[in-house]
PDB file of C-alpha atoms in Angstrom:
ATOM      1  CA  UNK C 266       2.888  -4.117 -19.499  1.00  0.00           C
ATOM      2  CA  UNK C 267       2.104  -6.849 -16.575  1.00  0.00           C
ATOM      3  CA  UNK C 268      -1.078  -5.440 -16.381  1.00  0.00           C
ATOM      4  CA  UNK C 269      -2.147  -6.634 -19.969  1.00  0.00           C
ATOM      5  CA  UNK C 270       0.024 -10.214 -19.622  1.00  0.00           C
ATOM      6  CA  UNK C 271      -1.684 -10.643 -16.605  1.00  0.00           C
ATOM      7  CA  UNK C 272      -4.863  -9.854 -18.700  1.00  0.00           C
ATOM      8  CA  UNK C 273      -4.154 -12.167 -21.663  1.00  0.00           C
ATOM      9  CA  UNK C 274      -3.114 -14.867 -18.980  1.00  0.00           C
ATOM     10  CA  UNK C 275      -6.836 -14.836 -17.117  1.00  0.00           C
ATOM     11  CA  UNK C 276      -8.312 -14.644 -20.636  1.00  0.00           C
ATOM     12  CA  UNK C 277      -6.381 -17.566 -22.199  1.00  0.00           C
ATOM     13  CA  UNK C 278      -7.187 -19.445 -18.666  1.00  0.00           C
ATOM     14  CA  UNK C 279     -10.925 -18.661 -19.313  1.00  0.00           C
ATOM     15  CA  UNK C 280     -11.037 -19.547 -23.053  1.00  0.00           C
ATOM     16  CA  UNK C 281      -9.017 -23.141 -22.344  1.00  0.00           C
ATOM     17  CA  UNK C 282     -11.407 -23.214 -19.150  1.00  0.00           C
ATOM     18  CA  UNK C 283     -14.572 -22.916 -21.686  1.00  0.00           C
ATOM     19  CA  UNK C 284     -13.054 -24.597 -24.060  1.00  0.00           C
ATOM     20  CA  UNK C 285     -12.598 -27.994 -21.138  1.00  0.00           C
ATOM     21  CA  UNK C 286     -16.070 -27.530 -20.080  1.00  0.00           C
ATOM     22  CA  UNK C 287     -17.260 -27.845 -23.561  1.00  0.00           C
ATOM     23  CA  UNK C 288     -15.712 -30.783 -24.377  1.00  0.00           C
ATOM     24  CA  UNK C 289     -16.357 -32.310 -21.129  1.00  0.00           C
ATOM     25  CA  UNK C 290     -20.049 -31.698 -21.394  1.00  0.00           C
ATOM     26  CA  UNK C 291     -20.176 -32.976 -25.298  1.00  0.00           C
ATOM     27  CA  UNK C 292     -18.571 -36.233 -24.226  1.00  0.00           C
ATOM     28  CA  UNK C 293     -20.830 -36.842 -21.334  1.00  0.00           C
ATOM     29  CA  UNK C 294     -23.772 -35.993 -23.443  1.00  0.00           C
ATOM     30  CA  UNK C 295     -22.478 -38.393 -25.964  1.00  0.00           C
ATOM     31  CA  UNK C 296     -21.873 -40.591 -23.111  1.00  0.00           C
ATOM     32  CA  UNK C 297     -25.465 -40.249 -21.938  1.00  0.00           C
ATOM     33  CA  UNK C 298     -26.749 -40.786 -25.301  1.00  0.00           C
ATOM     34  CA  UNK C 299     -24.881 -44.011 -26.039  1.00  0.00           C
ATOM     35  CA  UNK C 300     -25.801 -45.177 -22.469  1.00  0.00           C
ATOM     36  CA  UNK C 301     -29.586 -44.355 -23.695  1.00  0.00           C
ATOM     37  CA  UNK C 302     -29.181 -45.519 -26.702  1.00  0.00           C
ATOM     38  CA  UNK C 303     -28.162 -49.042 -25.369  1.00  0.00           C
ATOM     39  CA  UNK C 304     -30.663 -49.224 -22.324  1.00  0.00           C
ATOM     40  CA  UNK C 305     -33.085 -48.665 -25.825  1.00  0.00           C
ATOM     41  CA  UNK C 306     -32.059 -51.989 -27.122  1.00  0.00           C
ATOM     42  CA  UNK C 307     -31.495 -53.951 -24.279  1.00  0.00           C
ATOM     43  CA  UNK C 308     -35.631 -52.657 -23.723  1.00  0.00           C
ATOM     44  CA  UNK C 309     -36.364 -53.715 -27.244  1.00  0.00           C
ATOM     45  CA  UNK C 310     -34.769 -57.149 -26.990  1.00  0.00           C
ATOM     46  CA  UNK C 311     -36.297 -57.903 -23.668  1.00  0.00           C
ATOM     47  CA  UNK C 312     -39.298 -59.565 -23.783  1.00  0.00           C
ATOM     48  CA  UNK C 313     -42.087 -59.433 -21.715  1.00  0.00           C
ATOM     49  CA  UNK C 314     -42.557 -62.824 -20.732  1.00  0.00           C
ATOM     50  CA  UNK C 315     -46.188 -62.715 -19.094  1.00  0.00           C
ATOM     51  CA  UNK C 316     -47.894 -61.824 -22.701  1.00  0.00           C
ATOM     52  CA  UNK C 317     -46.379 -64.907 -23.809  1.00  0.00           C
ATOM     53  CA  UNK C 318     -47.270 -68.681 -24.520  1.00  0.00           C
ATOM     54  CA  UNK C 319     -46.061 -70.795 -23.117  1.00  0.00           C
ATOM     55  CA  UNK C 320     -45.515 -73.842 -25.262  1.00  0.00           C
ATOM     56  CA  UNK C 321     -42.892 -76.052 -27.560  1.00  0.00           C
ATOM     57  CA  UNK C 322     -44.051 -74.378 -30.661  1.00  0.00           C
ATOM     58  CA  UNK C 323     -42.035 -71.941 -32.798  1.00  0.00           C
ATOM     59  CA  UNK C 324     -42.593 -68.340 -31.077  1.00  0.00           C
ATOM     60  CA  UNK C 325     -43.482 -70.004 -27.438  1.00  0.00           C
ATOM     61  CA  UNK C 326     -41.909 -69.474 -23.844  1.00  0.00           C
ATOM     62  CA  UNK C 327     -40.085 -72.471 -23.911  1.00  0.00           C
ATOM     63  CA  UNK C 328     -41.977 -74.478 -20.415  1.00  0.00           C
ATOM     64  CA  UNK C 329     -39.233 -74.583 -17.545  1.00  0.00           C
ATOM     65  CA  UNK C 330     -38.474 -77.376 -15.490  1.00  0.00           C
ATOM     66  CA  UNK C 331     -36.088 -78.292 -12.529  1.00  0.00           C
ATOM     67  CA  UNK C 332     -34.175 -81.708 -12.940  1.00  0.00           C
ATOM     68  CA  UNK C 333     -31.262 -83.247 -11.191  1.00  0.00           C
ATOM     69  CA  UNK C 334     -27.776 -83.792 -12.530  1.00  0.00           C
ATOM     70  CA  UNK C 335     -25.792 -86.778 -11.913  1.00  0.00           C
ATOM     71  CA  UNK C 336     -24.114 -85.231  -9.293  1.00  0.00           C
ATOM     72  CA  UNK C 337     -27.729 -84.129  -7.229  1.00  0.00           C
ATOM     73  CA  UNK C 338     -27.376 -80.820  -8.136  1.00  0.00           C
ATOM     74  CA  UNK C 339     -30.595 -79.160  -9.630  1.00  0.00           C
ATOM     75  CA  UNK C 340     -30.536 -77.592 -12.930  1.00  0.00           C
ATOM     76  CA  UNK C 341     -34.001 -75.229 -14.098  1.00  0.00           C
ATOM     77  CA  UNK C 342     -33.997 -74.147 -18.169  1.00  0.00           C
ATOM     78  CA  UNK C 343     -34.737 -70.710 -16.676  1.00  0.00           C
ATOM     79  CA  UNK C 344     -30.727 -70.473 -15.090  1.00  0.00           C
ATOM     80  CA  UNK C 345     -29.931 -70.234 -18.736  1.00  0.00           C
ATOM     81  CA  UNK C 346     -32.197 -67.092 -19.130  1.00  0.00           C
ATOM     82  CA  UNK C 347     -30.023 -64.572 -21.083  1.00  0.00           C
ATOM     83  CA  UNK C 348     -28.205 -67.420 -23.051  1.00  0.00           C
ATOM     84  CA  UNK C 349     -29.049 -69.345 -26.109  1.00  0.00           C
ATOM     85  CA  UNK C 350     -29.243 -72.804 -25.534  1.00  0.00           C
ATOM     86  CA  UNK C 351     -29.468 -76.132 -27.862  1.00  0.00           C
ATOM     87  CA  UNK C 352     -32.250 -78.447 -25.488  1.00  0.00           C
ATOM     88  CA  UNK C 353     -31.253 -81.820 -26.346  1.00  0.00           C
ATOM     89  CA  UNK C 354     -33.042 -85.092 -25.484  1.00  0.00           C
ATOM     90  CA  UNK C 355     -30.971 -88.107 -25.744  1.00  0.00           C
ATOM     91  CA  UNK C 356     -30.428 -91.535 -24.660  1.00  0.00           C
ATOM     92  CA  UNK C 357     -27.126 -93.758 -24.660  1.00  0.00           C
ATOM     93  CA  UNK C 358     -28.777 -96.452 -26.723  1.00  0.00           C
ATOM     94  CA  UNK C 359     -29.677 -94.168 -28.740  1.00  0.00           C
ATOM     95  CA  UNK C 360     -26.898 -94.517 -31.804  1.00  0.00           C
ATOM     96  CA  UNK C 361     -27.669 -90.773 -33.802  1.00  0.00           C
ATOM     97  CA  UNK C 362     -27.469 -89.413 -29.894  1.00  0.00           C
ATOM     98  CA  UNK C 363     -24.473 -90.954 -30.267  1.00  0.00           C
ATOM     99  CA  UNK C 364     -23.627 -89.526 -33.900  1.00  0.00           C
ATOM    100  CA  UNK C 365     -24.472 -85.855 -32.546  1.00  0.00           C
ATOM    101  CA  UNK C 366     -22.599 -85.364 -29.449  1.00  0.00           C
ATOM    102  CA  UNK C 367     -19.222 -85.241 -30.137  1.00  0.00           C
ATOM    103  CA  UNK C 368     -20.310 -82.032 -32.684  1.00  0.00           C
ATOM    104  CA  UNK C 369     -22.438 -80.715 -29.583  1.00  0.00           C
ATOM    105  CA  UNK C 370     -19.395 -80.655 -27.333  1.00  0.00           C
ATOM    106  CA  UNK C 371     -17.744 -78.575 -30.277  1.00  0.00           C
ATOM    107  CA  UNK C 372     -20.475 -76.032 -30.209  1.00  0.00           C
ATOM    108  CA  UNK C 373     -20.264 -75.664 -26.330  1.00  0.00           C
ATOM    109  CA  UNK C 374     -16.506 -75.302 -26.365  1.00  0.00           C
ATOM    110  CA  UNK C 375     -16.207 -72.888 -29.481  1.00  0.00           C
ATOM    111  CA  UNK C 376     -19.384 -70.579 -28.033  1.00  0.00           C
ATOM    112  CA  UNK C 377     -19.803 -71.229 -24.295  1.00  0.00           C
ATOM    113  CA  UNK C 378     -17.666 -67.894 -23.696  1.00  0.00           C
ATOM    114  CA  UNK C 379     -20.414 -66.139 -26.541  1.00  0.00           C
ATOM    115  CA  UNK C 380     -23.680 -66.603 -23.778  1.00  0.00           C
ATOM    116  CA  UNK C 381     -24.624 -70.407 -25.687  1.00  0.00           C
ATOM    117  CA  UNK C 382     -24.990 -73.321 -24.020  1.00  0.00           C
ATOM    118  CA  UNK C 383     -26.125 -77.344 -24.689  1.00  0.00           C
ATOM    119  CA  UNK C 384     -28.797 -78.792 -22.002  1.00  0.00           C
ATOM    120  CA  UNK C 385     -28.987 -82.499 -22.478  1.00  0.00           C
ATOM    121  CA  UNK C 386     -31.706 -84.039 -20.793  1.00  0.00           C
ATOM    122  CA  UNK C 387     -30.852 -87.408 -20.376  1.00  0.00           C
ATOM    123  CA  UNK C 388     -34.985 -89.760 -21.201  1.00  0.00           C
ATOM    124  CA  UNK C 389     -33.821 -91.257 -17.772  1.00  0.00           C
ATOM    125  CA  UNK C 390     -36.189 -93.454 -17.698  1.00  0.00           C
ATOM    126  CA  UNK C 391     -35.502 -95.346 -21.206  1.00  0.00           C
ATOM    127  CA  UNK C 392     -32.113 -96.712 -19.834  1.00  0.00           C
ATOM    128  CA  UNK C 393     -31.331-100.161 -19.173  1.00  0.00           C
ATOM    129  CA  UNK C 394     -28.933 -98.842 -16.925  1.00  0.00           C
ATOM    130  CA  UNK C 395     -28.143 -96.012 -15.022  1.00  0.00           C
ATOM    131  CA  UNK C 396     -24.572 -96.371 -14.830  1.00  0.00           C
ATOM    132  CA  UNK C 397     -24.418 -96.299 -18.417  1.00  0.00           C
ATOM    133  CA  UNK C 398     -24.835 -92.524 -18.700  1.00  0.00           C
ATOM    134  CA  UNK C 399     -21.788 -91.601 -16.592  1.00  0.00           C
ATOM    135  CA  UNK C 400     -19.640 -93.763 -18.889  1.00  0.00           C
ATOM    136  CA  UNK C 401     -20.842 -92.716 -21.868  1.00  0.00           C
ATOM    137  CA  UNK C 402     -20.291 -89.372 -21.124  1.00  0.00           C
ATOM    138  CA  UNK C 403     -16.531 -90.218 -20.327  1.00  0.00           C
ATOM    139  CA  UNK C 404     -16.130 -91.960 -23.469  1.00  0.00           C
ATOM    140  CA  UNK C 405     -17.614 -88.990 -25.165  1.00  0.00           C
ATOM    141  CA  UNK C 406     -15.672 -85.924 -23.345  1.00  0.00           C
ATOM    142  CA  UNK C 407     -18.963 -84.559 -22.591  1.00  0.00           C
ATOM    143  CA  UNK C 408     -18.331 -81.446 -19.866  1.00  0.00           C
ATOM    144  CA  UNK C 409     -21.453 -79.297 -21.102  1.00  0.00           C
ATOM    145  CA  UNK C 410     -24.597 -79.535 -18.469  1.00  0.00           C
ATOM    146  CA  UNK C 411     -26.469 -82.512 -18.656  1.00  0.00           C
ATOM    147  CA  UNK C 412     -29.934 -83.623 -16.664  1.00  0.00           C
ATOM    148  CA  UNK C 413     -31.759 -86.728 -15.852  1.00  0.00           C
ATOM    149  CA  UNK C 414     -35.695 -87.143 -16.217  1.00  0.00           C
ATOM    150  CA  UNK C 415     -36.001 -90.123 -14.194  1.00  0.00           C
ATOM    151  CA  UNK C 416     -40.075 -90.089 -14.983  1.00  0.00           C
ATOM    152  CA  UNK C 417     -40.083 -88.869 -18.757  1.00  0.00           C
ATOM    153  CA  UNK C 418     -42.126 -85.704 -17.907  1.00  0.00           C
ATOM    154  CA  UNK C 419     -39.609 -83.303 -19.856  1.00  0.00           C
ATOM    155  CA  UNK C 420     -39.860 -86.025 -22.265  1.00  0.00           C
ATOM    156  CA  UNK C 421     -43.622 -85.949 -22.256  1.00  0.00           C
ATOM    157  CA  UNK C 422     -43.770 -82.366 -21.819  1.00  0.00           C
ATOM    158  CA  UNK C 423     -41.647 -81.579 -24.596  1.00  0.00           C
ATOM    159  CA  UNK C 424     -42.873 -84.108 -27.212  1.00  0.00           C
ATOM    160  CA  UNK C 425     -39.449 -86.081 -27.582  1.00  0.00           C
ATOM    161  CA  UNK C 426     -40.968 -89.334 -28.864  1.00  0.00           C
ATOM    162  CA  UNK C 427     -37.920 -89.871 -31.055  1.00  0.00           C
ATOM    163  CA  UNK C 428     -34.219 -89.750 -30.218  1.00  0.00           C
ATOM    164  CA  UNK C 429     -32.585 -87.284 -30.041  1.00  0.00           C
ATOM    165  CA  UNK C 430     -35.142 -84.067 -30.045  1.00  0.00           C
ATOM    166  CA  UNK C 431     -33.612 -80.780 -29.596  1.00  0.00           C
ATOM    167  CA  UNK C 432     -35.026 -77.356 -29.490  1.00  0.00           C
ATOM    168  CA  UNK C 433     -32.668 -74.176 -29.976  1.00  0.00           C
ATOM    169  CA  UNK C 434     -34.119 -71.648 -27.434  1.00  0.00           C
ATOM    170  CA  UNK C 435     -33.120 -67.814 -27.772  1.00  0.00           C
ATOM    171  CA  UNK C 436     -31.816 -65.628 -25.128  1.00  0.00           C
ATOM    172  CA  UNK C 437     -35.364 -64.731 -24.111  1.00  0.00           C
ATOM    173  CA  UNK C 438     -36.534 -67.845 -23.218  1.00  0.00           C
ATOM    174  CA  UNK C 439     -37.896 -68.640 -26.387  1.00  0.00           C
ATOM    175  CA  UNK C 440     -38.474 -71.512 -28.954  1.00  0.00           C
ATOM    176  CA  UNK C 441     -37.100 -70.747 -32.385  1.00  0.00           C
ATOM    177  CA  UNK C 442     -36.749 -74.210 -33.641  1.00  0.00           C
ATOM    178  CA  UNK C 443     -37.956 -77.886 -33.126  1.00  0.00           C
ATOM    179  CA  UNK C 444     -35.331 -80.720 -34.601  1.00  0.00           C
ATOM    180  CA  UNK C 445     -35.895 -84.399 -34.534  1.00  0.00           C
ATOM    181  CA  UNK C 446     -32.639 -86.511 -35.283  1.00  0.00           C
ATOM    182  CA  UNK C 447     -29.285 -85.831 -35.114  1.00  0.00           C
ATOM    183  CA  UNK C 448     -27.796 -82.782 -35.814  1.00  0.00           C
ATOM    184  CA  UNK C 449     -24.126 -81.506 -37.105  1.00  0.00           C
ATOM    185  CA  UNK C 450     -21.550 -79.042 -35.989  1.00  0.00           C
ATOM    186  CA  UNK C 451     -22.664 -76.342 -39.340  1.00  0.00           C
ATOM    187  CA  UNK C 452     -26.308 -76.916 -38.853  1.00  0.00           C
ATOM    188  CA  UNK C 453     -26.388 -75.919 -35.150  1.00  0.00           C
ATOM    189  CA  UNK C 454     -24.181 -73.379 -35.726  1.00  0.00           C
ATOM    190  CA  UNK C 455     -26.188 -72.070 -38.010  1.00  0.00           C
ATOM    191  CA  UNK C 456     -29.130 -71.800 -35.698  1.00  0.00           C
ATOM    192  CA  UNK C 457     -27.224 -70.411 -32.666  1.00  0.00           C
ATOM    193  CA  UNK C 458     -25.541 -67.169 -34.665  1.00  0.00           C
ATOM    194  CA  UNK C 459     -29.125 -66.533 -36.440  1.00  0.00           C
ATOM    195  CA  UNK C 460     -30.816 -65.924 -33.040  1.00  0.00           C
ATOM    196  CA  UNK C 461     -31.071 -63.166 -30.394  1.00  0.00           C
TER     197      UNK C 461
END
């Protein structure tokens, strides 16, 4: 009689030992094919960025650059590689620049956490005064990155020969859209959730 427990007891132990192994290996394979799956996409929505243009039109690498903020720090587009980002070219004189912000600072703090960011790069060289921008920014609440282009070669570069110019750049590196004038809160939110 303990001869055939002792039998039903190893075979029990080997059936729930099968049994484990089985649905150990179907969850790694499913594990494995998720992690595939994934690496799949992540392939598909990288781009290879050497068969590219690159160019401010719809479709183009978006041309980097390396400015200075107003603290001396330097700031290149290409930090904000794997983020969306809202370029913006502004002024203080400029009154829509003025019009737009306050809605761009909304868009940074509702989607900064969601891999978006605003680059304002401030046309430097178009200010009466330097210590204006610092002070606007203050009045405005502005904490998203901003740049100066002491020259106007992002300016000249990037075609901004009205205030403000903005181009919405995907996670890629690339252009999707080109807007001259002000824009609101819906509109560039709009833009941002409709791209990669």
């Amino acid at each position: 009689m303990q001869t055939s427990m002792k039998k039903t007891i190893f075979i029990v132990a080997i059936l729930f030992g099968l049994v484990s192994w089985g649905i150990y290996d179907t969850i790694k394979k499913n594990n494995m094919k998720q992690e595939s799956l994934a690496n799949t996409e992540q392939a598909k929505n990288k781009v290879d960025e050497s068969s590219l243009e690159v160019g401010i039109n719809q479709g183009n690498l978006a041309p980097d650059f390396e400015l200075k903020t107003l603290e001396g720090e330097s700031i290149k587009l290409s930090d904000y590689r794997g983020k969306k980002v809202i370029l913006n070219m502004w002024a203080t004189w400029c009154p829509p620049c003025r019009v737009e912000m306050p809605d761009m600072q909304k868009i940074y703090d509702n989607y900064k956490d969601e891999n978006v960011t605003i680059l304002a790069v401030n046309m430097t060289q178009t200010e009466k005064n330097v210590d204006n921008i610092p002070t606007f920014l203050d009045e405005m609440g502005i904490t998203f990155p901003v740049a100066l282009d002491p020259k106007g070669e992002i300016a000249l570069i990037y075609q901004s020969y009205m205030l403000p110019t903005s181009y919405v750049i995907d996670s890629n590196g690339i252009i999707q859209q080109k807007i001259t004038g002000p824009m609101h809160y819906e509109m560039m939110e709009k833009m941002i959730t409709e791209i990669n």
